[in-house]
JSON list of C-alpha atoms in Angstrom, two decimals:
[
{"chain": "Z", "resi": 1, "resn": "GLU", "atom": "CA", "xyz": [0.00, 0.00, 0.00]},
{"chain": "Z", "resi": 2, "resn": "ILE", "atom": "CA", "xyz": [1.26, 3.49, -0.88]},
{"chain": "Z", "resi": 3, "resn": "VAL", "atom": "CA", "xyz": [1.42, 5.75, 2.17]},
{"chain": "Z", "resi": 4, "resn": "LEU", "atom": "CA", "xyz": [1.10, 9.49, 1.58]},
{"chain": "Z", "resi": 5, "resn": "THR", "atom": "CA", "xyz": [2.62, 11.96, 4.04]},
{"chain": "Z", "resi": 6, "resn": "GLN", "atom": "CA", "xyz": [1.46, 15.56, 3.89]},
{"chain": "Z", "resi": 7, "resn": "SER", "atom": "CA", "xyz": [3.39, 18.48, 5.31]},
{"chain": "Z", "resi": 8, "resn": "PRO", "atom": "CA", "xyz": [3.12, 20.68, 7.14]},
{"chain": "Z", "resi": 9, "resn": "ASP", "atom": "CA", "xyz": [0.26, 19.60, 9.38]},
{"chain": "Z", "resi": 10, "resn": "THR", "atom": "CA", "xyz": [-0.84, 23.22, 9.70]},
{"chain": "Z", "resi": 11, "resn": "LEU", "atom": "CA", "xyz": [-0.03, 26.28, 7.64]},
{"chain": "Z", "resi": 12, "resn": "SER", "atom": "CA", "xyz": [-0.80, 29.65, 9.25]},
{"chain": "Z", "resi": 13, "resn": "LEU", "atom": "CA", "xyz": [-1.14, 32.34, 6.61]},
{"chain": "Z", "resi": 14, "resn": "SER", "atom": "CA", "xyz": [-2.63, 35.76, 5.93]},
{"chain": "Z", "resi": 15, "resn": "PRO", "atom": "CA", "xyz": [-4.86, 36.54, 2.92]},
{"chain": "Z", "resi": 16, "resn": "GLY", "atom": "CA", "xyz": [-2.66, 37.25, -0.07]},
{"chain": "Z", "resi": 17, "resn": "ASP", "atom": "CA", "xyz": [0.11, 34.90, 1.08]},
{"chain": "Z", "resi": 18, "resn": "ARG", "atom": "CA", "xyz": [1.42, 32.05, -1.03]},
{"chain": "Z", "resi": 19, "resn": "ALA", "atom": "CA", "xyz": [0.65, 28.55, 0.25]},
{"chain": "Z", "resi": 20, "resn": "THR", "atom": "CA", "xyz": [2.83, 25.55, -0.54]},
{"chain": "Z", "resi": 21, "resn": "LEU", "atom": "CA", "xyz": [1.54, 22.13, 0.54]},
{"chain": "Z", "resi": 22, "resn": "SER", "atom": "CA", "xyz": [3.56, 18.95, 0.14]},
{"chain": "Z", "resi": 23, "resn": "CYS", "atom": "CA", "xyz": [2.50, 15.35, -0.41]},
{"chain": "Z", "resi": 24, "resn": "ARG", "atom": "CA", "xyz": [5.16, 12.63, -0.39]},
{"chain": "Z", "resi": 25, "resn": "ALA", "atom": "CA", "xyz": [4.53, 8.99, -1.36]},
{"chain": "Z", "resi": 26, "resn": "THR", "atom": "CA", "xyz": [6.36, 5.86, -0.23]},
{"chain": "Z", "resi": 27, "resn": "GLU", "atom": "CA", "xyz": [6.32, 4.55, -3.82]},
{"chain": "Z", "resi": 28, "resn": "THR", "atom": "CA", "xyz": [6.14, 6.11, -7.26]},
{"chain": "Z", "resi": 29, "resn": "VAL", "atom": "CA", "xyz": [2.66, 7.35, -8.13]},
{"chain": "Z", "resi": 30, "resn": "THR", "atom": "CA", "xyz": [2.48, 6.18, -11.71]},
{"chain": "Z", "resi": 31, "resn": "ASN", "atom": "CA", "xyz": [1.00, 8.35, -14.47]},
{"chain": "Z", "resi": 32, "resn": "ASN", "atom": "CA", "xyz": [0.85, 11.17, -11.91]},
{"chain": "Z", "resi": 33, "resn": "PHE", "atom": "CA", "xyz": [-2.47, 9.79, -10.63]},
{"chain": "Z", "resi": 34, "resn": "LEU", "atom": "CA", "xyz": [-2.34, 12.18, -7.69]},
{"chain": "Z", "resi": 35, "resn": "ALA", "atom": "CA", "xyz": [-5.29, 14.37, -6.76]},
{"chain": "Z", "resi": 36, "resn": "TRP", "atom": "CA", "xyz": [-5.83, 17.22, -4.31]},
{"chain": "Z", "resi": 37, "resn": "PHE", "atom": "CA", "xyz": [-9.04, 17.90, -2.41]},
{"chain": "Z", "resi": 38, "resn": "GLN", "atom": "CA", "xyz": [-10.28, 20.79, -0.30]},
{"chain": "Z", "resi": 39, "resn": "GLN", "atom": "CA", "xyz": [-12.61, 20.18, 2.62]},
{"chain": "Z", "resi": 40, "resn": "LYS", "atom": "CA", "xyz": [-14.39, 22.87, 4.61]},
{"chain": "Z", "resi": 41, "resn": "PRO", "atom": "CA", "xyz": [-16.04, 22.15, 7.98]},
{"chain": "Z", "resi": 42, "resn": "GLY", "atom": "CA", "xyz": [-19.29, 20.24, 7.64]},
{"chain": "Z", "resi": 43, "resn": "GLN", "atom": "CA", "xyz": [-18.85, 19.75, 3.90]},
{"chain": "Z", "resi": 44, "resn": "ALA", "atom": "CA", "xyz": [-17.77, 16.94, 1.60]},
{"chain": "Z", "resi": 45, "resn": "PRO", "atom": "CA", "xyz": [-14.35, 17.20, -0.02]},
{"chain": "Z", "resi": 46, "resn": "THR", "atom": "CA", "xyz": [-14.14, 19.00, -3.35]},
{"chain": "Z", "resi": 47, "resn": "LEU", "atom": "CA", "xyz": [-11.72, 17.97, -6.09]},
{"chain": "Z", "resi": 48, "resn": "LEU", "atom": "CA", "xyz": [-9.21, 20.73, -6.90]},
{"chain": "Z", "resi": 49, "resn": "ILE", "atom": "CA", "xyz": [-6.49, 19.05, -8.94]},
{"chain": "Z", "resi": 50, "resn": "ASP", "atom": "CA", "xyz": [-6.44, 15.72, -10.80]},
{"chain": "Z", "resi": 51, "resn": "ASP", "atom": "CA", "xyz": [-3.59, 13.81, -12.44]},
{"chain": "Z", "resi": 52, "resn": "GLY", "atom": "CA", "xyz": [-1.03, 15.87, -10.58]},
{"chain": "Z", "resi": 53, "resn": "SER", "atom": "CA", "xyz": [-1.59, 19.21, -12.30]},
{"chain": "Z", "resi": 54, "resn": "TYR", "atom": "CA", "xyz": [-4.99, 19.51, -13.98]},
{"chain": "Z", "resi": 55, "resn": "ARG", "atom": "CA", "xyz": [-7.47, 21.83, -12.33]},
{"chain": "Z", "resi": 56, "resn": "ALA", "atom": "CA", "xyz": [-10.98, 20.46, -11.97]},
{"chain": "Z", "resi": 57, "resn": "PRO", "atom": "CA", "xyz": [-13.76, 22.43, -13.68]},
{"chain": "Z", "resi": 58, "resn": "GLY", "atom": "CA", "xyz": [-14.57, 25.69, -11.93]},
{"chain": "Z", "resi": 59, "resn": "ILE", "atom": "CA", "xyz": [-11.44, 25.73, -9.77]},
{"chain": "Z", "resi": 60, "resn": "PRO", "atom": "CA", "xyz": [-9.73, 29.16, -9.72]},
{"chain": "Z", "resi": 61, "resn": "ASP", "atom": "CA", "xyz": [-6.34, 29.40, -11.38]},
{"chain": "Z", "resi": 62, "resn": "ARG", "atom": "CA", "xyz": [-4.68, 30.47, -8.12]},
{"chain": "Z", "resi": 63, "resn": "PHE", "atom": "CA", "xyz": [-4.65, 26.72, -7.36]},
{"chain": "Z", "resi": 64, "resn": "SER", "atom": "CA", "xyz": [-1.93, 24.73, -9.11]},
{"chain": "Z", "resi": 65, "resn": "GLY", "atom": "CA", "xyz": [-0.48, 21.27, -8.76]},
{"chain": "Z", "resi": 66, "resn": "SER", "atom": "CA", "xyz": [2.97, 20.02, -9.66]},
{"chain": "Z", "resi": 67, "resn": "GLY", "atom": "CA", "xyz": [5.33, 17.15, -9.08]},
{"chain": "Z", "resi": 68, "resn": "SER", "atom": "CA", "xyz": [5.92, 13.60, -10.20]},
{"chain": "Z", "resi": 69, "resn": "GLY", "atom": "CA", "xyz": [7.16, 10.28, -8.90]},
{"chain": "Z", "resi": 70, "resn": "THR", "atom": "CA", "xyz": [6.95, 10.47, -5.13]},
{"chain": "Z", "resi": 71, "resn": "ASP", "atom": "CA", "xyz": [6.84, 14.24, -4.50]},
{"chain": "Z", "resi": 72, "resn": "PHE", "atom": "CA", "xyz": [3.88, 16.45, -5.26]},
{"chain": "Z", "resi": 73, "resn": "THR", "atom": "CA", "xyz": [2.96, 20.02, -4.38]},
{"chain": "Z", "resi": 74, "resn": "LEU", "atom": "CA", "xyz": [-0.24, 22.03, -4.22]},
{"chain": "Z", "resi": 75, "resn": "THR", "atom": "CA", "xyz": [0.30, 25.78, -4.49]},
{"chain": "Z", "resi": 76, "resn": "ILE", "atom": "CA", "xyz": [-2.19, 28.52, -3.79]},
{"chain": "Z", "resi": 77, "resn": "SER", "atom": "CA", "xyz": [-0.62, 31.61, -5.37]},
{"chain": "Z", "resi": 78, "resn": "ARG", "atom": "CA", "xyz": [-2.50, 34.14, -3.22]},
{"chain": "Z", "resi": 79, "resn": "VAL", "atom": "CA", "xyz": [-4.67, 32.77, -0.45]},
{"chain": "Z", "resi": 80, "resn": "GLU", "atom": "CA", "xyz": [-8.23, 34.12, -0.39]},
{"chain": "Z", "resi": 81, "resn": "PRO", "atom": "CA", "xyz": [-10.41, 34.10, 2.76]},
{"chain": "Z", "resi": 82, "resn": "GLU", "atom": "CA", "xyz": [-12.46, 31.19, 1.37]},
{"chain": "Z", "resi": 83, "resn": "ASP", "atom": "CA", "xyz": [-9.31, 29.06, 1.02]},
{"chain": "Z", "resi": 84, "resn": "PHE", "atom": "CA", "xyz": [-8.87, 28.47, 4.75]},
{"chain": "Z", "resi": 85, "resn": "ALA", "atom": "CA", "xyz": [-9.71, 24.78, 4.96]},
{"chain": "Z", "resi": 86, "resn": "MET", "atom": "CA", "xyz": [-8.28, 21.25, 5.10]},
{"chain": "Z", "resi": 87, "resn": "TYR", "atom": "CA", "xyz": [-6.44, 19.90, 2.09]},
{"chain": "Z", "resi": 88, "resn": "TYR", "atom": "CA", "xyz": [-5.91, 16.23, 1.29]},
{"chain": "Z", "resi": 89, "resn": "CYS", "atom": "CA", "xyz": [-3.92, 14.45, -1.39]},
{"chain": "Z", "resi": 90, "resn": "LEU", "atom": "CA", "xyz": [-5.00, 11.10, -2.83]},
{"chain": "Z", "resi": 91, "resn": "GLN", "atom": "CA", "xyz": [-3.10, 8.60, -4.92]},
{"chain": "Z", "resi": 92, "resn": "ALA", "atom": "CA", "xyz": [-5.15, 6.67, -7.45]},
{"chain": "Z", "resi": 93, "resn": "SER", "atom": "CA", "xyz": [-2.37, 4.77, -9.19]},
{"chain": "Z", "resi": 94, "resn": "HIS", "atom": "CA", "xyz": [-2.32, 1.67, -7.01]},
{"chain": "Z", "resi": 95, "resn": "ALA", "atom": "CA", "xyz": [-5.02, -0.13, -5.08]},
{"chain": "Z", "resi": 96, "resn": "PRO", "atom": "CA", "xyz": [-5.83, 0.39, -2.32]},
{"chain": "Z", "resi": 97, "resn": "LEU", "atom": "CA", "xyz": [-6.31, 4.08, -2.99]},
{"chain": "Z", "resi": 98, "resn": "SER", "atom": "CA", "xyz": [-4.88, 6.13, -0.14]},
{"chain": "Z", "resi": 99, "resn": "PHE", "atom": "CA", "xyz": [-5.21, 9.64, 1.24]},
{"chain": "Z", "resi": 100, "resn": "GLY", "atom": "CA", "xyz": [-2.65, 11.76, 3.00]},
{"chain": "Z", "resi": 101, "resn": "GLY", "atom": "CA", "xyz": [-3.31, 12.86, 6.54]},
{"chain": "Z", "resi": 102, "resn": "GLY", "atom": "CA", "xyz": [-4.18, 16.40, 5.49]},
{"chain": "Z", "resi": 103, "resn": "THR", "atom": "CA", "xyz": [-2.83, 19.92, 5.86]},
{"chain": "Z", "resi": 104, "resn": "ARG", "atom": "CA", "xyz": [-4.88, 22.58, 7.60]},
{"chain": "Z", "resi": 105, "resn": "VAL", "atom": "CA", "xyz": [-4.55, 26.06, 6.12]},
{"chain": "Z", "resi": 106, "resn": "GLU", "atom": "CA", "xyz": [-5.57, 28.49, 8.84]},
{"chain": "Z", "resi": 107, "resn": "LEU", "atom": "CA", "xyz": [-5.77, 32.20, 9.30]},
{"chain": "Z", "resi": 108, "resn": "LYS", "atom": "CA", "xyz": [-2.69, 33.63, 10.95]},
{"chain": "I", "resi": 1, "resn": "GLN", "atom": "CA", "xyz": [-25.53, 17.92, -13.17]},
{"chain": "I", "resi": 2, "resn": "VAL", "atom": "CA", "xyz": [-25.18, 14.57, -11.42]},
{"chain": "I", "resi": 3, "resn": "GLN", "atom": "CA", "xyz": [-26.27, 14.38, -7.80]},
{"chain": "I", "resi": 4, "resn": "LEU", "atom": "CA", "xyz": [-25.36, 11.70, -5.30]},
{"chain": "I", "resi": 5, "resn": "GLN", "atom": "CA", "xyz": [-27.41, 11.09, -2.17]},
{"chain": "I", "resi": 6, "resn": "GLU", "atom": "CA", "xyz": [-26.40, 8.70, 0.58]},
{"chain": "I", "resi": 7, "resn": "SER", "atom": "CA", "xyz": [-29.07, 7.10, 2.74]},
{"chain": "I", "resi": 8, "resn": "GLY", "atom": "CA", "xyz": [-29.33, 4.50, 5.46]},
{"chain": "I", "resi": 9, "resn": "PRO", "atom": "CA", "xyz": [-29.64, 4.03, 9.21]},
{"chain": "I", "resi": 10, "resn": "GLY", "atom": "CA", "xyz": [-27.84, 6.60, 11.30]},
{"chain": "I", "resi": 11, "resn": "LEU", "atom": "CA", "xyz": [-27.39, 4.17, 14.18]},
{"chain": "I", "resi": 12, "resn": "VAL", "atom": "CA", "xyz": [-26.14, 0.59, 13.97]},
{"chain": "I", "resi": 13, "resn": "LYS", "atom": "CA", "xyz": [-25.54, -1.79, 16.85]},
{"chain": "I", "resi": 14, "resn": "PRO", "atom": "CA", "xyz": [-22.13, -3.37, 17.40]},
{"chain": "I", "resi": 15, "resn": "LEU", "atom": "CA", "xyz": [-21.53, -6.59, 15.45]},
{"chain": "I", "resi": 16, "resn": "GLU", "atom": "CA", "xyz": [-24.45, -5.86, 13.13]},
{"chain": "I", "resi": 17, "resn": "THR", "atom": "CA", "xyz": [-24.26, -4.94, 9.43]},
{"chain": "I", "resi": 18, "resn": "LEU", "atom": "CA", "xyz": [-24.06, -1.37, 8.22]},
{"chain": "I", "resi": 19, "resn": "SER", "atom": "CA", "xyz": [-25.99, -0.91, 4.96]},
{"chain": "I", "resi": 20, "resn": "LEU", "atom": "CA", "xyz": [-25.97, 2.31, 2.95]},
{"chain": "I", "resi": 21, "resn": "THR", "atom": "CA", "xyz": [-27.29, 3.26, -0.46]},
{"chain": "I", "resi": 22, "resn": "CYS", "atom": "CA", "xyz": [-26.17, 5.97, -2.85]},
{"chain": "I", "resi": 23, "resn": "ASP", "atom": "CA", "xyz": [-28.83, 7.20, -5.24]},
{"chain": "I", "resi": 24, "resn": "VAL", "atom": "CA", "xyz": [-27.52, 8.68, -8.48]},
{"chain": "I", "resi": 25, "resn": "SER", "atom": "CA", "xyz": [-29.60, 11.28, -10.29]},
{"chain": "I", "resi": 26, "resn": "GLY", "atom": "CA", "xyz": [-28.89, 13.42, -13.31]},
{"chain": "I", "resi": 27, "resn": "GLY", "atom": "CA", "xyz": [-26.53, 10.90, -14.84]},
{"chain": "I", "resi": 28, "resn": "SER", "atom": "CA", "xyz": [-25.97, 7.27, -15.69]},
{"chain": "I", "resi": 29, "resn": "ILE", "atom": "CA", "xyz": [-24.21, 4.67, -13.57]},
{"chain": "I", "resi": 30, "resn": "SER", "atom": "CA", "xyz": [-22.65, 3.26, -16.72]},
{"chain": "I", "resi": 31, "resn": "GLY", "atom": "CA", "xyz": [-19.04, 4.07, -17.52]},
{"chain": "I", "resi": 32, "resn": "TYR", "atom": "CA", "xyz": [-17.98, 5.18, -14.07]},
{"chain": "I", "resi": 33, "resn": "TYR", "atom": "CA", "xyz": [-16.33, 3.99, -10.89]},
{"chain": "I", "resi": 34, "resn": "TRP", "atom": "CA", "xyz": [-18.49, 4.33, -7.79]},
{"chain": "I", "resi": 35, "resn": "HIS", "atom": "CA", "xyz": [-16.67, 4.75, -4.51]},
{"chain": "I", "resi": 36, "resn": "TRP", "atom": "CA", "xyz": [-17.35, 4.67, -0.79]},
{"chain": "I", "resi": 37, "resn": "ILE", "atom": "CA", "xyz": [-15.11, 6.75, 1.45]},
{"chain": "I", "resi": 38, "resn": "ARG", "atom": "CA", "xyz": [-15.46, 7.46, 5.15]},
{"chain": "I", "resi": 39, "resn": "GLN", "atom": "CA", "xyz": [-14.22, 9.96, 7.69]},
{"chain": "I", "resi": 40, "resn": "ALA", "atom": "CA", "xyz": [-14.26, 9.27, 11.42]},
{"chain": "I", "resi": 41, "resn": "PRO", "atom": "CA", "xyz": [-15.12, 12.31, 13.57]},
{"chain": "I", "resi": 42, "resn": "GLY", "atom": "CA", "xyz": [-12.21, 14.74, 13.55]},
{"chain": "I", "resi": 43, "resn": "LYS", "atom": "CA", "xyz": [-10.07, 12.40, 11.45]},
{"chain": "I", "resi": 44, "resn": "GLY", "atom": "CA", "xyz": [-8.88, 12.06, 7.86]},
{"chain": "I", "resi": 45, "resn": "LEU", "atom": "CA", "xyz": [-10.34, 10.29, 4.86]},
{"chain": "I", "resi": 46, "resn": "GLU", "atom": "CA", "xyz": [-10.33, 6.53, 4.34]},
{"chain": "I", "resi": 47, "resn": "TRP", "atom": "CA", "xyz": [-11.09, 4.87, 1.00]},
{"chain": "I", "resi": 48, "resn": "LEU", "atom": "CA", "xyz": [-13.29, 1.80, 1.42]},
{"chain": "I", "resi": 49, "resn": "GLY", "atom": "CA", "xyz": [-13.60, 0.57, -2.15]},
{"chain": "I", "resi": 50, "resn": "PHE", "atom": "CA", "xyz": [-15.31, 0.98, -5.49]},
{"chain": "I", "resi": 51, "resn": "VAL", "atom": "CA", "xyz": [-17.54, -0.83, -7.92]},
{"chain": "I", "resi": 52, "resn": "HIS", "atom": "CA", "xyz": [-17.33, -0.28, -11.65]},
{"chain": "I", "resi": 53, "resn": "HIS", "atom": "CA", "xyz": [-20.54, -0.33, -13.67]},
{"chain": "I", "resi": 54, "resn": "SER", "atom": "CA", "xyz": [-19.29, -3.60, -15.18]},
{"chain": "I", "resi": 55, "resn": "GLY", "atom": "CA", "xyz": [-19.43, -5.17, -11.72]},
{"chain": "I", "resi": 56, "resn": "THR", "atom": "CA", "xyz": [-15.69, -5.12, -11.04]},
{"chain": "I", "resi": 57, "resn": "THR", "atom": "CA", "xyz": [-14.91, -4.29, -7.44]},
{"chain": "I", "resi": 58, "resn": "ASN", "atom": "CA", "xyz": [-11.83, -3.27, -5.49]},
{"chain": "I", "resi": 59, "resn": "TYR", "atom": "CA", "xyz": [-11.74, -3.05, -1.70]},
{"chain": "I", "resi": 60, "resn": "ASN", "atom": "CA", "xyz": [-9.41, -1.72, 0.95]},
{"chain": "I", "resi": 61, "resn": "PRO", "atom": "CA", "xyz": [-7.79, -4.78, 2.54]},
{"chain": "I", "resi": 62, "resn": "SER", "atom": "CA", "xyz": [-7.75, -2.97, 5.89]},
{"chain": "I", "resi": 63, "resn": "LEU", "atom": "CA", "xyz": [-11.43, -3.81, 6.18]},
{"chain": "I", "resi": 64, "resn": "GLN", "atom": "CA", "xyz": [-10.55, -7.50, 6.33]},
{"chain": "I", "resi": 65, "resn": "SER", "atom": "CA", "xyz": [-13.21, -8.73, 3.91]},
{"chain": "I", "resi": 66, "resn": "ARG", "atom": "CA", "xyz": [-16.05, -7.11, 5.88]},
{"chain": "I", "resi": 67, "resn": "VAL", "atom": "CA", "xyz": [-17.04, -4.86, 2.99]},
{"chain": "I", "resi": 68, "resn": "THR", "atom": "CA", "xyz": [-19.19, -5.44, -0.07]},
{"chain": "I", "resi": 69, "resn": "ILE", "atom": "CA", "xyz": [-20.03, -2.79, -2.68]},
{"chain": "I", "resi": 70, "resn": "SER", "atom": "CA", "xyz": [-22.57, -3.51, -5.39]},
{"chain": "I", "resi": 71, "resn": "ALA", "atom": "CA", "xyz": [-24.37, -1.57, -8.11]},
{"chain": "I", "resi": 72, "resn": "ASP", "atom": "CA", "xyz": [-27.95, -1.75, -9.34]},
{"chain": "I", "resi": 73, "resn": "THR", "atom": "CA", "xyz": [-27.81, -0.11, -12.75]},
{"chain": "I", "resi": 74, "resn": "SER", "atom": "CA", "xyz": [-31.57, -0.51, -13.29]},
{"chain": "I", "resi": 75, "resn": "LYS", "atom": "CA", "xyz": [-32.24, 1.67, -10.26]},
{"chain": "I", "resi": 76, "resn": "SER", "atom": "CA", "xyz": [-29.24, 4.03, -10.68]},
{"chain": "I", "resi": 77, "resn": "ARG", "atom": "CA", "xyz": [-28.00, 3.28, -7.21]},
{"chain": "I", "resi": 78, "resn": "TYR", "atom": "CA", "xyz": [-25.19, 1.45, -5.51]},
{"chain": "I", "resi": 79, "resn": "SER", "atom": "CA", "xyz": [-24.72, 0.09, -2.04]},
{"chain": "I", "resi": 80, "resn": "LEU", "atom": "CA", "xyz": [-22.27, -0.50, 0.76]},
{"chain": "I", "resi": 81, "resn": "ARG", "atom": "CA", "xyz": [-22.45, -3.34, 3.26]},
{"chain": "I", "resi": 82, "resn": "LEU", "atom": "CA", "xyz": [-20.02, -3.48, 6.16]},
{"chain": "I", "resi": 83, "resn": "ASN", "atom": "CA", "xyz": [-20.29, -6.49, 8.44]},
{"chain": "I", "resi": 84, "resn": "SER", "atom": "CA", "xyz": [-19.51, -6.92, 12.13]},
{"chain": "I", "resi": 85, "resn": "VAL", "atom": "CA", "xyz": [-19.24, -3.23, 12.87]},
{"chain": "I", "resi": 86, "resn": "THR", "atom": "CA", "xyz": [-17.58, -1.78, 15.96]},
{"chain": "I", "resi": 87, "resn": "ALA", "atom": "CA", "xyz": [-17.32, 1.71, 17.39]},
{"chain": "I", "resi": 88, "resn": "ALA", "atom": "CA", "xyz": [-14.29, 2.23, 15.12]},
{"chain": "I", "resi": 89, "resn": "ASP", "atom": "CA", "xyz": [-16.70, 2.20, 12.16]},
{"chain": "I", "resi": 90, "resn": "THR", "atom": "CA", "xyz": [-18.48, 5.32, 13.41]},
{"chain": "I", "resi": 91, "resn": "ALA", "atom": "CA", "xyz": [-17.93, 7.87, 10.66]},
{"chain": "I", "resi": 92, "resn": "MET", "atom": "CA", "xyz": [-19.35, 10.09, 7.98]},
{"chain": "I", "resi": 93, "resn": "TYR", "atom": "CA", "xyz": [-19.77, 7.88, 4.91]},
{"chain": "I", "resi": 94, "resn": "TYR", "atom": "CA", "xyz": [-19.49, 9.44, 1.46]},
{"chain": "I", "resi": 95, "resn": "CYS", "atom": "CA", "xyz": [-20.32, 8.04, -1.94]},
{"chain": "I", "resi": 96, "resn": "ALA", "atom": "CA", "xyz": [-18.40, 9.44, -4.89]},
{"chain": "I", "resi": 97, "resn": "ARG", "atom": "CA", "xyz": [-18.11, 9.02, -8.65]},
{"chain": "I", "resi": 98, "resn": "GLY", "atom": "CA", "xyz": [-15.03, 8.90, -10.82]},
{"chain": "I", "resi": 99, "resn": "ALA", "atom": "CA", "xyz": [-14.48, 8.56, -14.55]},
{"chain": "I", "resi": 100, "resn": "GLY", "atom": "CA", "xyz": [-11.19, 6.88, -13.60]},
{"chain": "I", "resi": 101, "resn": "TRP", "atom": "CA", "xyz": [-10.09, 5.72, -10.19]},
{"chain": "I", "resi": 102, "resn": "THR", "atom": "CA", "xyz": [-10.08, 9.24, -8.73]},
{"chain": "I", "resi": 103, "resn": "PRO", "atom": "CA", "xyz": [-13.35, 9.99, -6.88]},
{"chain": "I", "resi": 104, "resn": "GLU", "atom": "CA", "xyz": [-14.12, 13.28, -8.60]},
{"chain": "I", "resi": 105, "resn": "PHE", "atom": "CA", "xyz": [-17.63, 14.11, -7.47]},
{"chain": "I", "resi": 106, "resn": "TRP", "atom": "CA", "xyz": [-18.92, 13.42, -3.94]},
{"chain": "I", "resi": 107, "resn": "GLY", "atom": "CA", "xyz": [-22.24, 13.21, -2.17]},
{"chain": "I", "resi": 108, "resn": "GLN", "atom": "CA", "xyz": [-22.82, 15.22, 0.99]},
{"chain": "I", "resi": 109, "resn": "GLY", "atom": "CA", "xyz": [-22.30, 12.23, 3.24]},
{"chain": "I", "resi": 110, "resn": "THR", "atom": "CA", "xyz": [-24.31, 10.43, 5.90]},
{"chain": "I", "resi": 111, "resn": "LEU", "atom": "CA", "xyz": [-23.26, 10.00, 9.51]},
{"chain": "I", "resi": 112, "resn": "VAL", "atom": "CA", "xyz": [-23.36, 6.48, 10.91]},
{"chain": "I", "resi": 113, "resn": "THR", "atom": "CA", "xyz": [-22.88, 5.86, 14.62]},
{"chain": "I", "resi": 114, "resn": "VAL", "atom": "CA", "xyz": [-22.16, 2.40, 15.97]},
{"chain": "I", "resi": 115, "resn": "SER", "atom": "CA", "xyz": [-23.55, 2.07, 19.47]},
{"chain": "I", "resi": 116, "resn": "SER", "atom": "CA", "xyz": [-25.74, -0.21, 21.50]}
]
């Protein structure tokens, strides 16, 4: 099973700051089948990025994904107030699918 | 726009079977992967498994063969059964759809509590 480790656990930022979230896998995520989700309190997760770097429909371009192999990054170029939330990565290249433990982006 | 709606008992007794249904509206079951994912209170996300419209299934081995996911294409719904539940199975349960293995579109979730 591929284990995903997200860092940092918590990111304390001000609106307008740049956010860099990391997701590291214990094995190569083939075909960049790595996705990023945002989850706000009391809501279901929402897909932000699929296949490592492709924004899902309707996702603002301040969100971007990069990386390959075992190291992936989600970047929010300028954090907006509505971006304070939990973020999870998911690998979908090998069964069982697995999620990272999450990074909380909070208001500084 | 496809909509997914989970339903089922909100309370299940220990050692009994948890059964949930996901009703799919606004789209076909055919051609997609249909997932179940759960989230224990205050915890992260755990993938339980998926069923493809063809009937192919894939489960998380951590559930030790307690889980069954099946699809009823005639009724545009699919189901989750989890046997021999314990308090550790208390969670919000989400159904989700993916064109590939990634669960792209999620229902709002249903909370299941395991307690006597």
